[in-house]
CSV table of C-alpha atoms in Angstrom, one decimal:
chain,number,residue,atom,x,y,z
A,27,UNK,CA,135.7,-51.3,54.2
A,28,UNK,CA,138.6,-48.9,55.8
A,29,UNK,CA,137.7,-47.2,58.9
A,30,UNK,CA,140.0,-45.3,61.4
A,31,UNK,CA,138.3,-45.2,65.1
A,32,UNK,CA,139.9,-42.1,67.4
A,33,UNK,CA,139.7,-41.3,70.5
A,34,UNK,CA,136.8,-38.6,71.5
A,35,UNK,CA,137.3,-35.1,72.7
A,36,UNK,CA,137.7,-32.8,73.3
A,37,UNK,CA,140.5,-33.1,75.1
A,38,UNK,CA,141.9,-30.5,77.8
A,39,UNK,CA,145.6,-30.3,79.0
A,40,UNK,CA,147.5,-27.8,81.0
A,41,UNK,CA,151.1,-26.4,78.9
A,42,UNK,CA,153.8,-28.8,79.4
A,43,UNK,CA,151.4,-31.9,80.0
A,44,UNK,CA,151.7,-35.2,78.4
A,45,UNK,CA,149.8,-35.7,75.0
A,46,UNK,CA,148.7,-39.2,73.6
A,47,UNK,CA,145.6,-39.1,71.3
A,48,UNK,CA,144.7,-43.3,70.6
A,49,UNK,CA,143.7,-44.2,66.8
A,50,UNK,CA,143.2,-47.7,65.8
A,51,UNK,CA,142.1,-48.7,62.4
A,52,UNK,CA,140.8,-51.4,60.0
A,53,UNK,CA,141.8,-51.8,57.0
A,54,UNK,CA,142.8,-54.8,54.3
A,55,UNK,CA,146.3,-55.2,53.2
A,56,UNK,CA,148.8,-52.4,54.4
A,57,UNK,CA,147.8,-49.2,54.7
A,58,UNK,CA,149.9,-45.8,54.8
A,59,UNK,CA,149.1,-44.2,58.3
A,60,UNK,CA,148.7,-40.5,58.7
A,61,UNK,CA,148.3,-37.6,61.6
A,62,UNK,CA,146.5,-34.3,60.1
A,63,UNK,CA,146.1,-31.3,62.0
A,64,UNK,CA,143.5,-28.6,62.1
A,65,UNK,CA,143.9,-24.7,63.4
A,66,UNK,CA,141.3,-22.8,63.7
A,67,UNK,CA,139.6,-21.2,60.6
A,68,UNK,CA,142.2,-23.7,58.8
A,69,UNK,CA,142.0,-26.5,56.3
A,70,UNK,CA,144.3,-29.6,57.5
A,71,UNK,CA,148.3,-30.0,57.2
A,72,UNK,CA,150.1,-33.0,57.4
A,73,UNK,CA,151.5,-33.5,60.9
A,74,UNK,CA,153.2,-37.2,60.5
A,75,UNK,CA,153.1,-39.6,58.6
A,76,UNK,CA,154.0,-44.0,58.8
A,77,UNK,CA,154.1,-46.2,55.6
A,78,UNK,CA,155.4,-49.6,57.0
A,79,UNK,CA,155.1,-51.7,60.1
A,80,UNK,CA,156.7,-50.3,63.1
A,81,UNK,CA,158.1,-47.1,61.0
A,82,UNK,CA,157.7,-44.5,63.8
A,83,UNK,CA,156.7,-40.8,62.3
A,84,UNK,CA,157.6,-37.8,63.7
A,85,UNK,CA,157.4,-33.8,63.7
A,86,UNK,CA,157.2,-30.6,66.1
A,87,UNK,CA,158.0,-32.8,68.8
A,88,UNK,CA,155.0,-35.1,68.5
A,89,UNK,CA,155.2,-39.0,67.7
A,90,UNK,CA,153.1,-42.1,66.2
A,91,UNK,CA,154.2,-45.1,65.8
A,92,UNK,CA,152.3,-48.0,62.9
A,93,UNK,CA,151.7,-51.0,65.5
A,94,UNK,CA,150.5,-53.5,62.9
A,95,UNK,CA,149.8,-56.2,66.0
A,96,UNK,CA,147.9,-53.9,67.5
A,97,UNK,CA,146.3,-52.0,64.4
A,98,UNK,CA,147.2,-48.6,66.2
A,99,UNK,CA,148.7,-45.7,65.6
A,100,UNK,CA,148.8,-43.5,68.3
A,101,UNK,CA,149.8,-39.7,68.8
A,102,UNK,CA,152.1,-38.8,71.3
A,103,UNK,CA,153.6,-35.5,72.4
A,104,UNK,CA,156.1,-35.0,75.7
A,105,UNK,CA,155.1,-31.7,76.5
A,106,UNK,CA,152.6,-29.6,75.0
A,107,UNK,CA,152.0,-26.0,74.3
A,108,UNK,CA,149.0,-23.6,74.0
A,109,UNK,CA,149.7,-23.4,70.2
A,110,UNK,CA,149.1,-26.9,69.7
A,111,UNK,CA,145.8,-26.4,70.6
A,112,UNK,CA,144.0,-27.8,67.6
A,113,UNK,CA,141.4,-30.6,65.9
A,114,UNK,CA,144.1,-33.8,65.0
A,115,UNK,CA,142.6,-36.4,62.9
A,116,UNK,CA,143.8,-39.8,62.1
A,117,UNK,CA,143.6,-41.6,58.5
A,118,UNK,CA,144.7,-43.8,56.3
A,119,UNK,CA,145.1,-44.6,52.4
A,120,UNK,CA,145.0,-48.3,51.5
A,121,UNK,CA,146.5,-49.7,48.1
A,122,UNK,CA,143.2,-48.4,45.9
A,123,UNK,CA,144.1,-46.7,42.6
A,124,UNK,CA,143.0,-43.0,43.8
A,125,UNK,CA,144.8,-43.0,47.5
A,126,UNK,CA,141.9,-41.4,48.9
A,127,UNK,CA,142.1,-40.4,52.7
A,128,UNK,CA,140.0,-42.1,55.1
A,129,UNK,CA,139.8,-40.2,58.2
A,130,UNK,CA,139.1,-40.5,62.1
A,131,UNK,CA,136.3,-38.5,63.7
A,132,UNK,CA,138.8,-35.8,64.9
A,133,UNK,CA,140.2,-35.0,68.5
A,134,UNK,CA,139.5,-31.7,69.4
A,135,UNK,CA,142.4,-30.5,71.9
A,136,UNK,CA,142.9,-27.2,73.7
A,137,UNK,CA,146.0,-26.7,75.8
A,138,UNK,CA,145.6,-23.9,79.1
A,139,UNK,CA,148.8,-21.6,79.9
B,4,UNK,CA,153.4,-20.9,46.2
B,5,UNK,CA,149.3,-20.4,46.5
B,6,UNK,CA,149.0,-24.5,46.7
B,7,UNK,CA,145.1,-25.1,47.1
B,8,UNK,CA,142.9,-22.0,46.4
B,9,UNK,CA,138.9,-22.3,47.5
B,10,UNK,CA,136.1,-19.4,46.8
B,11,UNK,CA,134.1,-18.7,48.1
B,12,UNK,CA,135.0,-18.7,51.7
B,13,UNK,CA,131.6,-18.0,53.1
B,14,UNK,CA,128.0,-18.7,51.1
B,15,UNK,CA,124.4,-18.6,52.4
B,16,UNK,CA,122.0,-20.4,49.9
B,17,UNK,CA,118.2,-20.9,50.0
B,18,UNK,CA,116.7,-24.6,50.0
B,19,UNK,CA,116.7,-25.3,45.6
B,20,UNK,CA,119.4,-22.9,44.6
B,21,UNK,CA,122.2,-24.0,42.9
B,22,UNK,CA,126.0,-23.1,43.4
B,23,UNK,CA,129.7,-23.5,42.3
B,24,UNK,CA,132.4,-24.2,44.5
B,25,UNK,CA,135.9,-23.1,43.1
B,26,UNK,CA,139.0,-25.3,43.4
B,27,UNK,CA,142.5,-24.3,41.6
B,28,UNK,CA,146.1,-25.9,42.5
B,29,UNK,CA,149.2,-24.9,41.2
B,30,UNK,CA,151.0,-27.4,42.0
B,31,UNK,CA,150.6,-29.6,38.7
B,32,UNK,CA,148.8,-32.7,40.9
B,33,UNK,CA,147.3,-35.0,39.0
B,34,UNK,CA,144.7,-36.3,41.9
B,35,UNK,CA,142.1,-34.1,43.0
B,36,UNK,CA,139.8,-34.9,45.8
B,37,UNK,CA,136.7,-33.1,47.4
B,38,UNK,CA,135.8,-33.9,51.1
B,39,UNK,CA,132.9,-32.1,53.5
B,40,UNK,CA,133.5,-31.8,57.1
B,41,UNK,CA,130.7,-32.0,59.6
B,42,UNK,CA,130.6,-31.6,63.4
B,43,UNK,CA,132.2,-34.6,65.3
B,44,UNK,CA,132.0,-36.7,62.0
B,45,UNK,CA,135.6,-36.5,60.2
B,46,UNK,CA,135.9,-35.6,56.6
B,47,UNK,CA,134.0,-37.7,54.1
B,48,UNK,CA,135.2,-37.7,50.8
B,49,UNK,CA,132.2,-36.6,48.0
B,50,UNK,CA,133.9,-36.8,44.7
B,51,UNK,CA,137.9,-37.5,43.5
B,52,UNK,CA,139.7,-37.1,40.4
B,53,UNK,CA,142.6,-39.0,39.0
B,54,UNK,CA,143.0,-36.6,36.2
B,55,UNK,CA,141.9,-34.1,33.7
B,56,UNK,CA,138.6,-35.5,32.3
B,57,UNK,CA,138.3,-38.9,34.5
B,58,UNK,CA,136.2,-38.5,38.0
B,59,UNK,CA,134.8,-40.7,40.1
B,60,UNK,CA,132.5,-41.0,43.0
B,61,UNK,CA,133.1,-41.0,46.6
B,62,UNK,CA,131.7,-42.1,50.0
B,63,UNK,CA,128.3,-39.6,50.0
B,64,UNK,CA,127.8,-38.2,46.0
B,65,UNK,CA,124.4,-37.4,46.1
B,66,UNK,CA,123.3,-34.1,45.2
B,67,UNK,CA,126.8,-33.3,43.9
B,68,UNK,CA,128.7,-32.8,41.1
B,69,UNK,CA,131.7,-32.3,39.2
B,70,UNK,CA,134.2,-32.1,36.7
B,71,UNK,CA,137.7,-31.6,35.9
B,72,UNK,CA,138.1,-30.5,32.7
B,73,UNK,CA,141.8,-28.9,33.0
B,74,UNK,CA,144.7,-30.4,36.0
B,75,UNK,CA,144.0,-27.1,38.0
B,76,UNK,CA,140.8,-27.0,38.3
B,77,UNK,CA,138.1,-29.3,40.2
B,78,UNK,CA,134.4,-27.5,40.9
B,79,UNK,CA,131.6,-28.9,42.8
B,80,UNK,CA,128.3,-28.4,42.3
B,81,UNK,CA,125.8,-28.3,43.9
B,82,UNK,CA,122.5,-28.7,41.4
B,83,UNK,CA,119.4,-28.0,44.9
B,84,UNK,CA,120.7,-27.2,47.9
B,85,UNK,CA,119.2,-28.7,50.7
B,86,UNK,CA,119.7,-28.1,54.8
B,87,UNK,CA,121.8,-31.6,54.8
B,88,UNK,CA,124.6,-29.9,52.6
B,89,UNK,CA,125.1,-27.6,55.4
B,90,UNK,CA,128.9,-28.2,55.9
B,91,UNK,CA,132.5,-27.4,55.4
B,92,UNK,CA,134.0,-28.3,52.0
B,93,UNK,CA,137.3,-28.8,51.9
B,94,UNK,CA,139.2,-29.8,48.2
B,95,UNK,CA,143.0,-31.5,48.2
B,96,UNK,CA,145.1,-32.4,45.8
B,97,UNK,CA,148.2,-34.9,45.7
B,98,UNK,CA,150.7,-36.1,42.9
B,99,UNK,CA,149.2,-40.0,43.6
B,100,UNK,CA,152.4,-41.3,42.3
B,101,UNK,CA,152.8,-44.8,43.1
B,102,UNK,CA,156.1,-44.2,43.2
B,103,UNK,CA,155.8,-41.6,45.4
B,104,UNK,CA,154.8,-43.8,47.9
B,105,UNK,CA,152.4,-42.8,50.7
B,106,UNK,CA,149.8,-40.1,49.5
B,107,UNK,CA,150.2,-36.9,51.0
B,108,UNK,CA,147.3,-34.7,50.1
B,109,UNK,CA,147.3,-30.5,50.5
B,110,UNK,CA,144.2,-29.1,51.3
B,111,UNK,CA,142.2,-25.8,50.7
B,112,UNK,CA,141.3,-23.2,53.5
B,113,UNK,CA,137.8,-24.8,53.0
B,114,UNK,CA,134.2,-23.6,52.2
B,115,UNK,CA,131.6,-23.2,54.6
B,116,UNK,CA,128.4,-23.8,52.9
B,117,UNK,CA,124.9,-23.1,55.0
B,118,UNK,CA,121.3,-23.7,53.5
B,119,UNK,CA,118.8,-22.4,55.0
């Protein structure tokens, strides 16, 4: 079956650092790629979001880009701030009939002023 | 715009009592989805609907259920609660389109369930 693999937290940055949080997947046929984030005492919100080969997604300053040779879709930031400390989960939704969400195991990241 | 509303926020149950979680949208989706959330272990998805009146199982069911007898609403139940439901629920919707293209879901402030 589908299964997105992330990389493990929790991850700690000082403000203005480079970001990049790896997720690499499995999946059969072509799968939509996602980034969801997490604030505390929050349910999740759509960060990004990829539906082809090589489409790059972006928002709020942060980047992914659907690698299909590499079955990756990693997240990327230039410089981070303490607000985007949060949990950031990978997923995907393959062709199925309901377009359920499979998710990553979540990165926890806290950013330091 | 309330998008995805979830009572109760908080709830304490002993082991064998039953419960109701609460899930309304207002944004007319068709596809509803429940998912819990435990520590270090992503969201699983327990139970999705593609419309009034059709559900369908997800990835861990057991000791769950529901039903979605209107498009706003999708409950979950929990029929005896046991210390392994301890979790965070969290319920989405999304429109599902095809035509849409990819699925974006909106989700609920979530639940956080403990049995003790």
């Amino acid at each position: 079956g589908d299964s997105v693999t992330q990389m493990e937290g929790p991850v700690t940055l000082s403000e203005e650092a480079f970001l990049t949080i790896n997720c690499t997947y499995t999946a059969t046929g072509y799968p939509s790629l996602f980034w969801y984030v997490q604030y505390p005492g929050e349910g999740l919100q759509l960060l990004l979001k990829a539906t082809k080969a090589d489409d790059k997604g972006s928002n709020k300053g942060f980047e992914a880009t659907y690698r299909k040779e590499t079955t990756s879709f990693h997240l990327e930031k230039g410089s981070v701030q303490v607000s985007d400390s949060a949990v950031y989960f990978c997923a995907l939704t393959s062709s199925g009939s309901a377009r359920q969400l499979t998710f990553g195991s979540g990165t926890q990241l806290t950013v330091l002023p | 715009n309330a998008g995805v509303t979830q009572t109760p926020k908080f709830r304490i149950l002993k082991i064998g009592q039953s419960m109701t979680l609460q899930c309304t949208q207002d944004m007319n989706h068709n596809y509803m989805y429940w998912y819990r959330q435990d520590p270090g272990m992503g969201l699983k998805l327990i139970y999705y609907s593609v419309g009034a009146g059709i559900t369908d199982k997800g990835e861990v069911p057991n000791g769950y259920n529901v039903s979605r007898s209107t498009t706003e609403d999708f409950p979950l139940r929990l029929e005896l609660a046991a210390p392994s439901q301890t979790s965070v629920y969290f319920c989405a919707s999304s429109y599902g389109k095809r035509s849409s293209g990819a699925n974006v879901l909106t989700f609920g402030a979530g639940s956080r369930l403990t049995v003790l």
